[in-house]
mmCIF file of C-alpha atoms in Angstrom:
data_model
loop_
_atom_site.group_PDB
_atom_site.id
_atom_site.type_symbol
_atom_site.label_atom_id
_atom_site.label_comp_id
_atom_site.label_asym_id
_atom_site.label_seq_id
_atom_site.Cartn_x
_atom_site.Cartn_y
_atom_site.Cartn_z
ATOM 1 C CA ALA A 1 112.415 5.842 -50.868
ATOM 2 C CA GLN A 2 110.869 5.211 -54.230
ATOM 3 C CA THR A 3 107.168 4.499 -54.053
ATOM 4 C CA VAL A 4 104.164 4.095 -56.306
ATOM 5 C CA THR A 5 100.698 4.654 -54.871
ATOM 6 C CA GLN A 6 97.354 3.680 -56.329
ATOM 7 C CA SER A 7 94.753 5.055 -53.973
ATOM 8 C CA GLN A 8 91.737 3.439 -55.621
ATOM 9 C CA PRO A 9 91.445 -0.277 -54.763
ATOM 10 C CA GLU A 10 88.407 -0.565 -57.037
ATOM 11 C CA MET A 11 86.701 1.530 -59.682
ATOM 12 C CA SER A 12 83.572 0.907 -61.706
ATOM 13 C CA VAL A 13 82.363 2.523 -64.884
ATOM 14 C CA GLN A 14 79.436 2.143 -67.220
ATOM 15 C CA GLU A 15 80.242 0.595 -70.572
ATOM 16 C CA ALA A 16 81.113 3.225 -73.202
ATOM 17 C CA GLU A 17 81.905 5.851 -70.583
ATOM 18 C CA THR A 18 85.274 7.231 -69.525
ATOM 19 C CA VAL A 19 87.159 6.326 -66.369
ATOM 20 C CA THR A 20 90.381 7.638 -64.854
ATOM 21 C CA LEU A 21 92.672 5.557 -62.667
ATOM 22 C CA SER A 22 94.995 7.439 -60.352
ATOM 23 C CA CYS A 23 98.665 6.850 -59.688
ATOM 24 C CA THR A 24 101.182 8.936 -57.803
ATOM 25 C CA TYR A 25 104.816 8.168 -57.326
ATOM 26 C CA ASP A 26 107.902 9.396 -55.579
ATOM 27 C CA THR A 27 111.478 9.276 -56.777
ATOM 28 C CA SER A 28 114.534 11.463 -56.539
ATOM 29 C CA GLU A 29 115.643 10.476 -60.019
ATOM 30 C CA SER A 30 115.157 12.862 -62.910
ATOM 31 C CA ASP A 31 114.965 10.171 -65.559
ATOM 32 C CA TYR A 32 112.600 7.258 -65.190
ATOM 33 C CA TYR A 33 109.838 5.393 -66.960
ATOM 34 C CA LEU A 34 106.224 4.959 -65.956
ATOM 35 C CA PHE A 35 103.935 2.164 -67.019
ATOM 36 C CA TRP A 36 100.374 1.047 -66.793
ATOM 37 C CA TYR A 37 99.875 -2.703 -66.964
ATOM 38 C CA LYS A 38 96.613 -4.604 -67.305
ATOM 39 C CA GLN A 39 96.297 -7.928 -65.517
ATOM 40 C CA PRO A 40 93.346 -10.018 -66.744
ATOM 41 C CA PRO A 41 92.254 -13.194 -64.933
ATOM 42 C CA SER A 42 94.996 -15.084 -66.759
ATOM 43 C CA ARG A 43 97.481 -13.229 -64.491
ATOM 44 C CA GLN A 44 99.514 -12.102 -67.464
ATOM 45 C CA MET A 45 100.801 -8.537 -67.300
ATOM 46 C CA ILE A 46 99.916 -6.691 -70.485
ATOM 47 C CA LEU A 47 101.580 -3.365 -71.117
ATOM 48 C CA VAL A 48 98.893 -0.751 -71.718
ATOM 49 C CA ILE A 49 100.950 2.388 -72.020
ATOM 50 C CA ARG A 50 104.405 3.675 -71.236
ATOM 51 C CA GLN A 51 105.676 7.190 -70.536
ATOM 52 C CA GLU A 52 109.243 8.412 -70.478
ATOM 53 C CA ALA A 53 109.730 11.048 -67.818
ATOM 54 C CA TYR A 54 111.772 13.352 -70.008
ATOM 55 C CA LYS A 55 108.954 13.552 -72.553
ATOM 56 C CA GLN A 56 106.380 16.185 -71.726
ATOM 57 C CA GLN A 57 103.833 14.939 -74.205
ATOM 58 C CA ASN A 58 101.299 12.573 -72.698
ATOM 59 C CA ALA A 59 101.416 9.063 -74.137
ATOM 60 C CA THR A 60 98.352 7.778 -75.981
ATOM 61 C CA GLU A 61 97.432 4.322 -77.227
ATOM 62 C CA ASN A 62 94.042 4.190 -78.914
ATOM 63 C CA ARG A 63 91.433 4.514 -76.141
ATOM 64 C CA PHE A 64 94.083 4.743 -73.444
ATOM 65 C CA SER A 65 95.839 7.958 -72.539
ATOM 66 C CA VAL A 66 97.741 9.276 -69.585
ATOM 67 C CA ASN A 67 97.831 12.573 -67.773
ATOM 68 C CA PHE A 68 101.482 12.875 -66.766
ATOM 69 C CA GLN A 69 102.141 15.663 -64.301
ATOM 70 C CA LYS A 70 105.850 15.442 -63.544
ATOM 71 C CA ALA A 71 105.985 18.226 -60.979
ATOM 72 C CA ALA A 72 103.081 16.704 -59.084
ATOM 73 C CA LYS A 73 104.447 13.185 -59.628
ATOM 74 C CA SER A 74 101.133 12.031 -60.918
ATOM 75 C CA PHE A 75 100.480 9.548 -63.721
ATOM 76 C CA SER A 76 96.797 8.827 -64.225
ATOM 77 C CA LEU A 77 95.327 6.546 -66.863
ATOM 78 C CA LYS A 78 92.226 7.545 -68.774
ATOM 79 C CA ILE A 79 90.222 4.875 -70.538
ATOM 80 C CA SER A 80 87.730 6.240 -73.036
ATOM 81 C CA ASP A 81 84.724 4.378 -74.412
ATOM 82 C CA SER A 82 85.129 1.628 -71.804
ATOM 83 C CA GLN A 83 84.535 -1.879 -73.062
ATOM 84 C CA LEU A 84 83.680 -5.077 -71.211
ATOM 85 C CA GLY A 85 87.102 -6.432 -72.129
ATOM 86 C CA ASP A 86 88.744 -3.639 -70.183
ATOM 87 C CA ALA A 87 87.670 -5.238 -66.919
ATOM 88 C CA ALA A 88 90.860 -6.272 -65.099
ATOM 89 C CA MET A 89 93.363 -5.268 -62.459
ATOM 90 C CA TYR A 90 95.445 -2.281 -63.510
ATOM 91 C CA PHE A 91 98.903 -1.713 -62.095
ATOM 92 C CA CYS A 92 100.959 1.432 -62.238
ATOM 93 C CA ALA A 93 104.716 0.868 -62.172
ATOM 94 C CA MET A 94 107.864 2.943 -62.249
ATOM 95 C CA ASP A 95 111.272 1.955 -63.572
ATOM 96 C CA SER A 96 113.703 4.167 -61.723
ATOM 97 C CA ASN A 97 117.351 3.707 -60.878
ATOM 98 C CA TYR A 98 117.228 0.144 -62.211
ATOM 99 C CA GLN A 99 114.370 -0.783 -59.915
ATOM 100 C CA LEU A 100 110.824 -1.641 -60.892
ATOM 101 C CA ILE A 101 108.376 -0.343 -58.292
ATOM 102 C CA TRP A 102 104.730 -1.332 -58.420
ATOM 103 C CA GLY A 103 101.518 0.109 -57.098
ATOM 104 C CA ALA A 104 98.980 -2.033 -55.254
ATOM 105 C CA GLY A 105 96.619 -2.208 -58.206
ATOM 106 C CA THR A 106 93.132 -0.965 -59.045
ATOM 107 C CA LYS A 107 90.370 -3.384 -59.911
ATOM 108 C CA LEU A 108 88.320 -1.991 -62.788
ATOM 109 C CA ILE A 109 84.729 -3.169 -63.126
ATOM 110 C CA ILE A 110 82.792 -2.456 -66.300
ATOM 111 C CA LYS A 111 79.009 -2.310 -65.924
ATOM 112 C CA PRO A 112 77.090 -3.374 -69.039
ATOM 113 C CA ALA B 1 105.710 -1.363 -42.980
ATOM 114 C CA ALA B 2 106.602 -4.910 -43.928
ATOM 115 C CA GLY B 3 107.126 -5.546 -47.608
ATOM 116 C CA VAL B 4 107.531 -8.577 -49.817
ATOM 117 C CA ILE B 5 111.059 -9.819 -49.346
ATOM 118 C CA GLN B 6 112.901 -11.615 -52.091
ATOM 119 C CA SER B 7 116.265 -13.257 -51.801
ATOM 120 C CA PRO B 8 118.812 -13.123 -53.136
ATOM 121 C CA ARG B 9 118.730 -9.727 -54.827
ATOM 122 C CA HIS B 10 121.261 -10.798 -57.421
ATOM 123 C CA LEU B 11 122.384 -14.231 -58.554
ATOM 124 C CA ILE B 12 124.917 -15.356 -61.105
ATOM 125 C CA LYS B 13 124.849 -18.962 -62.243
ATOM 126 C CA GLU B 14 126.458 -20.971 -64.991
ATOM 127 C CA LYS B 15 124.561 -22.867 -67.653
ATOM 128 C CA ARG B 16 123.113 -26.158 -66.482
ATOM 129 C CA GLU B 17 123.331 -25.148 -62.827
ATOM 130 C CA THR B 18 120.363 -24.866 -60.503
ATOM 131 C CA ALA B 19 119.022 -21.845 -58.663
ATOM 132 C CA THR B 20 116.506 -21.329 -55.878
ATOM 133 C CA LEU B 21 114.735 -18.033 -55.444
ATOM 134 C CA LYS B 22 112.796 -17.188 -52.323
ATOM 135 C CA CYS B 23 109.820 -14.936 -51.722
ATOM 136 C CA TYR B 24 108.457 -13.931 -48.331
ATOM 137 C CA PRO B 25 104.981 -12.380 -48.622
ATOM 138 C CA ILE B 26 103.338 -9.719 -46.528
ATOM 139 C CA PRO B 27 102.062 -11.171 -43.229
ATOM 140 C CA ARG B 28 98.502 -12.508 -43.606
ATOM 141 C CA HIS B 29 98.767 -12.504 -47.402
ATOM 142 C CA ASP B 30 97.847 -15.990 -48.527
ATOM 143 C CA THR B 31 98.555 -15.766 -52.257
ATOM 144 C CA VAL B 32 101.911 -15.517 -53.983
ATOM 145 C CA TYR B 33 102.559 -14.876 -57.675
ATOM 146 C CA TRP B 34 105.800 -15.347 -59.592
ATOM 147 C CA TYR B 35 106.738 -13.346 -62.673
ATOM 148 C CA GLN B 36 109.699 -13.416 -65.031
ATOM 149 C CA GLN B 37 110.731 -10.273 -66.867
ATOM 150 C CA GLY B 38 113.390 -10.525 -69.536
ATOM 151 C CA PRO B 39 115.279 -7.467 -70.783
ATOM 152 C CA GLY B 40 112.905 -5.120 -72.547
ATOM 153 C CA GLN B 41 109.989 -7.504 -72.149
ATOM 154 C CA ASP B 42 106.678 -7.443 -70.319
ATOM 155 C CA PRO B 43 106.498 -9.515 -67.145
ATOM 156 C CA GLN B 44 105.482 -13.089 -67.866
ATOM 157 C CA PHE B 45 103.323 -14.849 -65.329
ATOM 158 C CA LEU B 46 104.872 -18.104 -64.183
ATOM 159 C CA ILE B 47 102.803 -19.560 -61.376
ATOM 160 C CA SER B 48 100.770 -18.662 -58.310
ATOM 161 C CA PHE B 49 99.892 -20.274 -55.009
ATOM 162 C CA TYR B 50 96.933 -19.862 -52.717
ATOM 163 C CA GLU B 51 96.967 -21.363 -49.246
ATOM 164 C CA LYS B 52 99.993 -23.501 -50.126
ATOM 165 C CA MET B 53 98.317 -24.987 -53.196
ATOM 166 C CA GLN B 54 99.092 -24.106 -56.804
ATOM 167 C CA SER B 55 96.270 -21.885 -57.997
ATOM 168 C CA ASP B 56 97.245 -20.788 -61.492
ATOM 169 C CA LYS B 57 99.942 -21.821 -63.910
ATOM 170 C CA GLY B 58 101.333 -19.623 -66.623
ATOM 171 C CA SER B 59 104.326 -19.977 -68.884
ATOM 172 C CA ILE B 60 106.541 -21.766 -66.400
ATOM 173 C CA PRO B 61 109.066 -24.105 -68.068
ATOM 174 C CA ASP B 62 109.125 -27.743 -67.037
ATOM 175 C CA ARG B 63 112.657 -27.159 -65.720
ATOM 176 C CA PHE B 64 111.195 -24.877 -63.079
ATOM 177 C CA SER B 65 109.182 -25.870 -60.058
ATOM 178 C CA ALA B 66 107.767 -23.913 -57.179
ATOM 179 C CA GLN B 67 105.981 -24.402 -53.928
ATOM 180 C CA GLN B 68 104.500 -22.466 -51.056
ATOM 181 C CA PHE B 69 105.382 -23.519 -47.542
ATOM 182 C CA SER B 70 103.410 -23.588 -44.297
ATOM 183 C CA ASP B 71 104.679 -20.120 -43.388
ATOM 184 C CA TYR B 72 103.419 -18.913 -46.805
ATOM 185 C CA HIS B 73 106.848 -18.176 -48.187
ATOM 186 C CA SER B 74 107.441 -19.520 -51.663
ATOM 187 C CA GLU B 75 110.460 -20.856 -53.492
ATOM 188 C CA LEU B 76 111.079 -21.038 -57.211
ATOM 189 C CA ASN B 77 113.485 -23.798 -58.158
ATOM 190 C CA MET B 78 115.168 -23.577 -61.513
ATOM 191 C CA SER B 79 117.239 -26.410 -62.925
ATOM 192 C CA SER B 80 119.355 -26.899 -66.046
ATOM 193 C CA LEU B 81 119.664 -23.151 -66.361
ATOM 194 C CA GLU B 82 119.905 -21.691 -69.825
ATOM 195 C CA LEU B 83 121.221 -18.344 -70.991
ATOM 196 C CA GLY B 84 117.654 -17.327 -71.811
ATOM 197 C CA ASP B 85 116.659 -17.700 -68.174
ATOM 198 C CA SER B 86 118.552 -14.517 -67.398
ATOM 199 C CA ALA B 87 115.867 -12.147 -66.207
ATOM 200 C CA LEU B 88 114.342 -10.315 -63.297
ATOM 201 C CA TYR B 89 112.177 -12.653 -61.262
ATOM 202 C CA PHE B 90 109.748 -10.927 -58.982
ATOM 203 C CA CYS B 91 106.985 -12.121 -56.803
ATOM 204 C CA ALA B 92 103.900 -10.450 -55.480
ATOM 205 C CA SER B 93 101.547 -11.294 -52.664
ATOM 206 C CA SER B 94 97.915 -10.473 -52.122
ATOM 207 C CA PRO B 95 95.581 -10.705 -49.143
ATOM 208 C CA PRO B 96 92.664 -13.101 -48.698
ATOM 209 C CA TRP B 97 89.853 -12.990 -51.245
ATOM 210 C CA GLY B 98 87.685 -9.937 -51.071
ATOM 211 C CA MET B 99 90.481 -7.664 -49.943
ATOM 212 C CA ASN B 100 92.524 -5.567 -52.302
ATOM 213 C CA GLY B 101 96.155 -4.700 -52.436
ATOM 214 C CA TYR B 102 98.957 -6.460 -54.197
ATOM 215 C CA THR B 103 102.461 -5.951 -52.923
ATOM 216 C CA PHE B 104 105.422 -6.618 -55.148
ATOM 217 C CA GLY B 105 108.928 -7.584 -54.155
ATOM 218 C CA SER B 106 112.008 -5.884 -55.551
ATOM 219 C CA GLY B 107 112.912 -8.965 -57.499
ATOM 220 C CA THR B 108 115.879 -11.263 -57.959
ATOM 221 C CA ARG B 109 118.046 -10.505 -60.929
ATOM 222 C CA LEU B 110 119.350 -13.789 -62.295
ATOM 223 C CA THR B 111 122.232 -13.826 -64.728
ATOM 224 C CA VAL B 112 123.150 -17.093 -66.401
ATOM 225 C CA VAL B 113 126.615 -17.170 -67.932
#
């Protein structure tokens, strides 16, 4: 079965510091896509970063970067220089075999 | 373990027809969210329900309506279907306030021809 696991229901970080959100997944497919989405109070899903499994290089978008460990099936999100606006739910998701599988989410709290 | 169940998995409708999508949340989850994801697009939040009442409204067209029933399952009704309504519709449920853990359904893939 294809699964995505976020083991941290909630994380908190001091403003301007760095935080890492964990995500592990399981799939038998060799080609798939991994995503991190941010869900602010508006409930909209905002794509933060996307990684293609066949690319070894870790994706980076400004202050957001991932640590993609394909053999370990791990896809963590690092947020550098945390800002108050980063506070939200973060979801890890996997697009594999034409299915979109979601993690349970991690609530990120930013302490001023 | 029980998951969020969505039915049907696939649906093909013609323009101007109606469609009803169903979502059965995790037991004891009291909140349901509906999302629409078009090809190559981010999921768009449509609407959510908490304890059978609408709690938040997103970009849901007027042609669509939804409700949550006494058993907490939810239905999304779509009328006057348009080609642009073709998308993956998925729902998620979450437990009572103060508890964490969203669970997403596998989605209903709607194709309007």
